Amino acid sequence: MAKFALTLVIIGALNWLLVGLFEWDLVSALLGGDSHRESSGLSRIVYSLVGLCGIYCVRFYAVDRHSVR
């Protein structure tokens, strides 16, 4: 269950990265809806940071849960 949740969090973060960098919403494009968003500069920076954190979190797939304290 933890890896499933991690996968969804990373997908969500990558979607926000696309919104932040290109104002394009992948989830809306795939599932229907308006895939282009108008965002302020500050919100685009925040979306991009969330996306970069999602990329960073990919490393947690290799972490053994029992060894982390």
CSV table of N, CA and C in Angstrom, one decimal:
chain,number,residue,atom,x,y,z
A,1,MET,N,0.8,-1.2,0.0
A,1,MET,CA,0.0,0.0,0.0
A,1,MET,C,0.9,1.3,0.0
A,2,ALA,N,2.0,1.2,0.7
A,2,ALA,CA,2.9,2.4,0.8
A,2,ALA,C,3.4,2.7,-0.6
A,3,LYS,N,3.8,1.7,-1.4
A,3,LYS,CA,4.4,2.0,-2.7
A,3,LYS,C,3.3,2.6,-3.7
A,4,PHE,N,2.1,2.1,-3.5
A,4,PHE,CA,0.9,2.6,-4.3
A,4,PHE,C,0.7,4.1,-4.0
A,5,ALA,N,0.7,4.4,-2.7
A,5,ALA,CA,0.5,5.8,-2.3
A,5,ALA,C,1.7,6.7,-2.8
A,6,LEU,N,2.9,6.2,-2.6
A,6,LEU,CA,4.1,6.9,-3.1
A,6,LEU,C,4.0,7.1,-4.6
A,7,THR,N,3.5,6.2,-5.4
A,7,THR,CA,3.4,6.3,-6.8
A,7,THR,C,2.4,7.4,-7.2
A,8,LEU,N,1.2,7.4,-6.5
A,8,LEU,CA,0.2,8.5,-6.7
A,8,LEU,C,0.8,9.9,-6.3
A,9,VAL,N,1.5,9.9,-5.3
A,9,VAL,CA,2.1,11.2,-4.9
A,9,VAL,C,3.1,11.7,-5.9
A,10,ILE,N,3.9,10.8,-6.4
A,10,ILE,CA,4.9,11.2,-7.4
A,10,ILE,C,4.2,11.6,-8.7
A,11,ILE,N,3.2,10.9,-9.1
A,11,ILE,CA,2.4,11.3,-10.3
A,11,ILE,C,1.8,12.6,-10.2
A,12,GLY,N,1.2,12.9,-9.0
A,12,GLY,CA,0.6,14.2,-8.7
A,12,GLY,C,1.6,15.3,-8.8
A,13,ALA,N,2.8,15.0,-8.2
A,13,ALA,CA,3.9,16.0,-8.2
A,13,ALA,C,4.4,16.3,-9.6
A,14,LEU,N,4.5,15.3,-10.4
A,14,LEU,CA,5.0,15.5,-11.8
A,14,LEU,C,3.9,16.3,-12.5
A,15,ASN,N,2.7,16.0,-12.3
A,15,ASN,CA,1.6,16.8,-12.9
A,15,ASN,C,1.7,18.3,-12.6
A,16,TRP,N,2.0,18.6,-11.3
A,16,TRP,CA,2.1,20.0,-10.9
A,16,TRP,C,3.4,20.6,-11.5
A,17,LEU,N,4.4,19.8,-11.7
A,17,LEU,CA,5.6,20.3,-12.4
A,17,LEU,C,5.3,20.7,-13.8
A,18,LEU,N,4.5,19.9,-14.5
A,18,LEU,CA,4.1,20.3,-15.8
A,18,LEU,C,3.2,21.5,-15.8
A,19,VAL,N,2.4,21.7,-14.8
A,19,VAL,CA,1.5,22.9,-14.7
A,19,VAL,C,2.5,24.1,-14.5
A,20,GLY,N,3.4,23.9,-13.6
A,20,GLY,CA,4.3,25.0,-13.2
A,20,GLY,C,5.2,25.4,-14.4
A,21,LEU,N,5.7,24.5,-15.1
A,21,LEU,CA,6.6,24.8,-16.2
A,21,LEU,C,6.0,25.2,-17.5
A,22,PHE,N,4.9,24.5,-17.9
A,22,PHE,CA,4.3,24.6,-19.2
A,22,PHE,C,2.8,25.0,-19.2
A,23,GLU,N,2.2,25.2,-17.9
A,23,GLU,CA,0.8,25.5,-17.8
A,23,GLU,C,0.0,24.5,-18.5
A,24,TRP,N,0.4,23.2,-18.4
A,24,TRP,CA,-0.3,22.1,-19.0
A,24,TRP,C,-0.6,21.0,-18.0
A,25,ASP,N,-1.9,20.6,-17.8
A,25,ASP,CA,-2.3,19.6,-16.8
A,25,ASP,C,-2.5,18.3,-17.5
A,26,LEU,N,-1.5,17.4,-17.2
A,26,LEU,CA,-1.5,16.0,-17.8
A,26,LEU,C,-2.8,15.2,-17.4
A,27,VAL,N,-3.2,15.3,-16.1
A,27,VAL,CA,-4.3,14.5,-15.6
A,27,VAL,C,-5.6,15.0,-16.4
A,28,SER,N,-5.8,16.3,-16.5
A,28,SER,CA,-7.0,16.8,-17.2
A,28,SER,C,-6.9,16.4,-18.7
A,29,ALA,N,-5.7,16.4,-19.3
A,29,ALA,CA,-5.6,16.0,-20.7
A,29,ALA,C,-5.9,14.6,-20.9
A,30,LEU,N,-5.5,13.7,-19.9
A,30,LEU,CA,-5.8,12.3,-20.1
A,30,LEU,C,-7.3,11.9,-19.7
A,31,LEU,N,-7.8,12.6,-18.7
A,31,LEU,CA,-9.1,12.2,-18.2
A,31,LEU,C,-10.3,13.1,-18.6
A,32,GLY,N,-10.0,14.1,-19.4
A,32,GLY,CA,-11.0,15.0,-19.9
A,32,GLY,C,-11.0,16.3,-19.1
A,33,GLY,N,-11.2,17.4,-19.7
A,33,GLY,CA,-11.2,18.7,-19.0
A,33,GLY,C,-10.2,19.6,-19.7
A,34,ASP,N,-10.1,20.8,-19.1
A,34,ASP,CA,-9.3,21.9,-19.7
A,34,ASP,C,-7.8,21.6,-19.3
A,35,SER,N,-7.0,21.3,-20.2
A,35,SER,CA,-5.6,20.9,-19.9
A,35,SER,C,-4.7,22.1,-19.8
A,36,HIS,N,-5.1,23.3,-20.2
A,36,HIS,CA,-4.3,24.5,-20.1
A,36,HIS,C,-4.8,25.3,-19.0
A,37,ARG,N,-3.9,25.8,-18.1
A,37,ARG,CA,-4.2,26.6,-16.9
A,37,ARG,C,-3.4,27.9,-17.0
A,38,GLU,N,-4.1,28.9,-16.6
A,38,GLU,CA,-3.4,30.2,-16.4
A,38,GLU,C,-3.1,30.3,-14.9
A,39,SER,N,-1.8,30.6,-14.7
A,39,SER,CA,-1.3,30.6,-13.3
A,39,SER,C,-0.5,31.8,-13.1
A,40,SER,N,-0.5,32.4,-11.9
A,40,SER,CA,0.4,33.5,-11.5
A,40,SER,C,1.9,33.0,-11.5
A,41,GLY,N,2.8,33.9,-11.6
A,41,GLY,CA,4.2,33.5,-11.5
A,41,GLY,C,4.6,32.8,-10.2
A,42,LEU,N,4.1,33.3,-9.1
A,42,LEU,CA,4.4,32.7,-7.8
A,42,LEU,C,3.8,31.3,-7.7
A,43,SER,N,2.6,31.1,-8.1
A,43,SER,CA,2.0,29.7,-8.1
A,43,SER,C,2.7,28.8,-9.0
A,44,ARG,N,3.2,29.2,-10.1
A,44,ARG,CA,4.0,28.4,-11.0
A,44,ARG,C,5.3,28.0,-10.3
A,45,ILE,N,5.9,28.8,-9.6
A,45,ILE,CA,7.1,28.5,-8.8
A,45,ILE,C,6.8,27.4,-7.8
A,46,VAL,N,5.7,27.6,-7.1
A,46,VAL,CA,5.3,26.6,-6.0
A,46,VAL,C,5.0,25.3,-6.7
A,47,TYR,N,4.3,25.3,-7.8
A,47,TYR,CA,4.0,24.0,-8.5
A,47,TYR,C,5.3,23.3,-9.0
A,48,SER,N,6.2,24.1,-9.5
A,48,SER,CA,7.5,23.5,-9.9
A,48,SER,C,8.3,22.9,-8.8
A,49,LEU,N,8.3,23.6,-7.6
A,49,LEU,CA,9.0,23.1,-6.5
A,49,LEU,C,8.3,21.8,-6.0
A,50,VAL,N,7.0,21.7,-6.0
A,50,VAL,CA,6.3,20.5,-5.6
A,50,VAL,C,6.7,19.3,-6.6
A,51,GLY,N,6.8,19.7,-7.9
A,51,GLY,CA,7.2,18.7,-8.9
A,51,GLY,C,8.6,18.2,-8.7
A,52,LEU,N,9.5,19.1,-8.4
A,52,LEU,CA,10.9,18.7,-8.2
A,52,LEU,C,11.0,17.8,-6.9
A,53,CYS,N,10.2,18.1,-5.9
A,53,CYS,CA,10.2,17.2,-4.7
A,53,CYS,C,9.6,15.8,-5.0
A,54,GLY,N,8.7,15.8,-6.0
A,54,GLY,CA,8.2,14.5,-6.4
A,54,GLY,C,9.3,13.7,-7.1
A,55,ILE,N,10.1,14.3,-7.9
A,55,ILE,CA,11.2,13.6,-8.5
A,55,ILE,C,12.2,13.1,-7.5
A,56,TYR,N,12.5,14.0,-6.5
A,56,TYR,CA,13.3,13.6,-5.4
A,56,TYR,C,12.8,12.3,-4.6
A,57,CYS,N,11.5,12.2,-4.5
A,57,CYS,CA,10.8,11.1,-3.8
A,57,CYS,C,10.9,9.8,-4.5
A,58,VAL,N,11.3,9.8,-5.7
A,58,VAL,CA,11.5,8.5,-6.4
A,58,VAL,C,12.5,7.7,-5.7
A,59,ARG,N,13.5,8.3,-5.1
A,59,ARG,CA,14.5,7.5,-4.3
A,59,ARG,C,14.0,6.7,-3.2
A,60,PHE,N,12.8,7.0,-2.7
A,60,PHE,CA,12.2,6.3,-1.6
A,60,PHE,C,11.8,4.9,-1.9
A,61,TYR,N,11.7,4.6,-3.2
A,61,TYR,CA,11.4,3.2,-3.7
A,61,TYR,C,12.5,2.3,-3.2
A,62,ALA,N,13.7,2.8,-3.1
A,62,ALA,CA,14.8,1.9,-2.8
A,62,ALA,C,15.1,1.9,-1.3
A,63,VAL,N,14.4,2.7,-0.5
A,63,VAL,CA,14.7,2.7,0.9
A,63,VAL,C,14.0,1.6,1.6
A,64,ASP,N,14.7,0.9,2.4
A,64,ASP,CA,14.1,-0.2,3.3
A,64,ASP,C,13.4,0.5,4.4
A,65,ARG,N,12.0,0.3,4.5
A,65,ARG,CA,11.2,1.0,5.6
A,65,ARG,C,11.7,0.6,7.0
A,66,HIS,N,12.2,-0.6,7.2
A,66,HIS,CA,12.6,-1.0,8.5
A,66,HIS,C,14.0,-0.5,8.9
A,67,SER,N,14.8,0.0,8.0
A,67,SER,CA,16.1,0.6,8.4
A,67,SER,C,16.0,2.1,8.7
A,68,VAL,N,14.9,2.7,8.3
A,68,VAL,CA,14.7,4.2,8.6
A,68,VAL,C,14.2,4.4,10.0
A,69,ARG,N,14.9,5.2,10.7
A,69,ARG,CA,14.4,5.5,12.1
A,69,ARG,C,14.2,7.0,12.3
